[in-house]
Coordinates of C-alpha atoms in Angstrom, one line a residue:
M1 CA 61.3 86.4 122.3
I2 CA 59.4 86.5 125.7
K3 CA 61.1 89.8 126.4
K4 CA 60.0 91.2 123.0
Y5 CA 56.4 90.0 123.6
A6 CA 56.4 91.6 127.0
D7 CA 57.7 94.9 125.6
F8 CA 55.0 94.8 122.9
I9 CA 52.3 94.3 125.5
N10 CA 53.6 97.2 127.7
N11 CA 53.9 99.5 124.7
H12 CA 50.4 98.7 123.5
H13 CA 48.6 98.6 126.8
A14 CA 45.9 101.1 125.9
S15 CA 45.2 99.4 122.6
L16 CA 44.8 96.0 124.2
V17 CA 42.5 97.3 126.9
Y18 CA 40.3 98.9 124.2
Q19 CA 40.3 95.7 122.1
I20 CA 39.4 93.5 125.1
N21 CA 36.5 95.7 126.2
T22 CA 35.3 95.9 122.6
E23 CA 35.5 92.1 122.2
L24 CA 33.5 91.8 125.4
D25 CA 30.7 93.9 123.9
I26 CA 30.8 91.7 120.8
Q27 CA 30.5 88.5 122.9
M28 CA 27.9 89.9 125.3
E29 CA 25.0 88.0 123.7
E30 CA 26.9 84.8 123.8
L31 CA 27.9 85.4 127.4
R32 CA 24.3 86.1 128.2
K33 CA 23.2 82.8 126.7
E34 CA 26.0 80.8 128.5
F35 CA 25.2 82.5 131.8
I36 CA 21.6 81.5 131.5
R37 CA 22.6 77.9 130.8
Q38 CA 24.9 77.9 133.8
I39 CA 22.1 79.1 136.1
N40 CA 19.6 76.8 134.6
Y41 CA 21.9 73.9 135.5
Y42 CA 21.0 74.5 139.2
L43 CA 17.3 74.9 138.5
T44 CA 16.4 71.7 136.6
P45 CA 15.0 69.2 136.7
D46 CA 13.8 70.5 140.2
M47 CA 14.3 73.8 142.0
P48 CA 17.1 73.5 144.5
V49 CA 16.7 73.6 148.3
H50 CA 16.1 76.9 150.0
Y51 CA 18.3 77.3 153.1
E52 CA 17.8 79.7 155.9
E53 CA 20.7 80.6 158.3
D54 CA 20.0 79.6 161.9
H55 CA 22.1 80.8 164.9
T56 CA 20.1 79.1 167.6
Y57 CA 22.8 76.8 168.6
D58 CA 25.9 79.0 168.0
P59 CA 28.4 78.7 170.8
P60 CA 29.7 81.9 172.4
Y61 CA 32.9 81.7 170.5
D62 CA 31.5 81.1 167.0
C63 CA 28.7 82.9 165.2
S64 CA 28.9 80.8 161.9
G65 CA 25.4 79.4 162.3
E66 CA 24.1 76.5 160.4
L67 CA 21.9 76.2 157.3
V68 CA 18.4 74.7 157.8
K69 CA 16.4 73.4 154.8
A70 CA 13.2 75.4 154.3
G71 CA 11.5 74.1 151.2
Q72 CA 12.6 75.0 147.7
I73 CA 13.9 78.2 146.1
S74 CA 11.0 80.1 144.5
P75 CA 11.0 80.3 140.7
E76 CA 9.6 83.9 141.1
I77 CA 12.8 85.4 142.6
T78 CA 15.2 87.2 140.4
V79 CA 18.6 86.2 139.2
K80 CA 20.1 88.9 141.4
E81 CA 18.3 87.5 144.4
F82 CA 19.3 84.0 143.5
L83 CA 23.0 84.9 143.3
E84 CA 23.3 87.1 146.3
E85 CA 20.8 85.7 148.8
E86 CA 20.3 82.0 148.2
Y87 CA 22.8 79.6 149.8
D88 CA 24.0 76.5 147.9
G89 CA 24.7 74.4 151.0
N90 CA 28.5 74.7 150.9
T91 CA 30.8 76.7 153.2
H92 CA 34.3 78.2 153.2
A93 CA 36.7 79.2 155.9
S94 CA 36.3 82.8 157.1
Y95 CA 39.7 83.3 158.7
C96 CA 37.9 85.7 161.0
S97 CA 38.0 85.5 164.8
G98 CA 34.7 84.4 166.2
C99 CA 33.4 83.1 162.9
G100 CA 34.7 79.8 161.7
F101 CA 33.2 79.8 158.2
F102 CA 30.9 81.6 155.8
H103 CA 28.0 80.0 153.9
D104 CA 28.4 80.1 150.2
T105 CA 25.8 81.8 147.9
Y106 CA 25.3 80.8 144.3
S107 CA 27.3 83.9 143.4
E108 CA 30.4 82.3 144.9
D109 CA 29.6 79.0 143.2
L110 CA 29.4 80.7 139.8
Q111 CA 32.5 82.8 140.3
S112 CA 34.7 80.2 138.6
F113 CA 32.5 80.4 135.5
T114 CA 32.5 84.2 135.1
L115 CA 36.3 84.5 135.9
E116 CA 37.2 81.7 133.5
Y117 CA 35.1 83.3 130.8
G118 CA 36.5 86.8 131.2
I119 CA 40.2 85.7 131.6
S120 CA 39.9 83.4 128.6
L121 CA 38.6 86.3 126.5
M122 CA 41.5 88.5 127.7
H123 CA 44.1 85.8 127.0
D124 CA 42.7 85.1 123.5
K125 CA 43.0 88.8 122.6
I126 CA 46.5 89.0 123.9
R127 CA 47.5 85.9 121.9
E128 CA 45.9 87.3 118.8
N129 CA 47.8 90.5 119.0
I130 CA 51.2 88.8 119.5
N131 CA 50.6 86.3 116.7
K132 CA 49.6 89.2 114.3
E133 CA 52.5 91.5 115.3
F134 CA 55.3 88.9 115.2
K135 CA 53.8 86.6 112.6
V136 CA 54.0 83.6 114.9
T137 CA 51.7 81.2 116.6
I138 CA 52.7 81.5 120.2
S139 CA 52.8 78.1 122.0
D140 CA 51.1 77.4 125.2
E141 CA 54.5 77.0 126.9
E142 CA 55.6 80.4 125.7
F143 CA 52.3 82.0 126.7
D144 CA 52.6 80.5 130.2
E145 CA 56.1 82.0 130.4
L146 CA 54.8 85.4 129.2
Y147 CA 52.0 85.1 131.7
D148 CA 54.5 84.8 134.5
E149 CA 56.8 87.5 133.1
M150 CA 53.8 89.9 132.9
G151 CA 52.6 89.2 136.5
C152 CA 49.5 87.3 135.3
F153 CA 48.6 90.3 133.0
D154 CA 47.3 92.0 136.1
D155 CA 47.8 95.5 134.7
I156 CA 45.6 94.7 131.7
Y157 CA 43.1 92.9 133.9
D158 CA 42.7 95.8 136.2
D159 CA 42.1 98.3 133.4
T160 CA 39.5 96.3 131.6
R161 CA 35.9 95.4 132.5
I162 CA 37.2 91.8 133.0
N163 CA 38.1 92.8 136.6
E164 CA 34.3 92.9 137.3
F165 CA 34.1 89.2 136.4
F166 CA 35.1 88.4 139.9
F167 CA 31.5 89.2 140.8
P168 CA 28.9 87.1 139.0
E169 CA 26.1 89.5 140.1
I170 CA 27.9 92.3 138.3
V171 CA 28.3 90.1 135.2
A172 CA 24.5 89.3 135.4
Q173 CA 23.7 93.0 135.4
M174 CA 26.2 93.6 132.6
C175 CA 24.5 91.2 130.3
G176 CA 21.0 92.1 131.3
I177 CA 19.7 89.1 133.2
D178 CA 19.9 90.3 136.8
N179 CA 16.2 91.2 136.9
L180 CA 14.9 88.0 135.1
K181 CA 12.8 85.7 137.3
L182 CA 14.2 82.2 137.6
S183 CA 11.1 80.9 135.8
E184 CA 12.1 83.1 132.9
V185 CA 15.6 81.7 133.0
I186 CA 14.3 78.2 132.7
E187 CA 12.1 79.1 129.7
L188 CA 14.9 80.9 127.9
A189 CA 17.3 77.9 128.5
K190 CA 14.6 75.6 127.1
K191 CA 14.2 77.7 124.0
E192 CA 18.0 77.6 123.4
D193 CA 18.0 73.8 123.8
D194 CA 15.1 73.5 121.3
F195 CA 17.5 74.9 118.6
I196 CA 20.2 72.3 119.2
V197 CA 20.1 69.8 116.3
V198 CA 21.0 66.2 117.3
D199 CA 22.8 64.2 114.7
E200 CA 20.9 60.9 114.7
S201 CA 23.7 59.2 112.7
V202 CA 26.2 59.4 115.5

């Protein structure tokens, strides 16, 4: 059956791409709300540390620099500035000569969230189409096998807007929050929380 599923996906590539992009438009408001929640997680209860990159003590063979604490991140900067310009205090290997590591921004930290959201949406739509076409409920094991057979669905990923989910700053622009101030993010997240009903009987 895996071969039949793969043939179906290959023969309906354009339709799947269209459906995934359409589903993304449908879910855009929910994505916006969830992205605001994710960013707000870093901002409350207190604004995070603002780091500045310092190269004063760099040896001649390594220009990695170090992060120096310089107060707190301003709530008046935009989401775009927060993602692209503020460091979260972590580092990752650069694999570049003369620079041992790079300092992570919040964009890199939130990449796992945006990628997981986008790829999950894509997988759900592929599952839905297979189930409908073959009148089955494809198991997780079969889907994993199909995933491997189809090269991680890379062809579909590349042709949909999901490929932009590798970059949280693009996703922020996509759902219209890139120019929000962090203070506005905090207020919007608080409003969302106010609508959550707590079951006192639990």
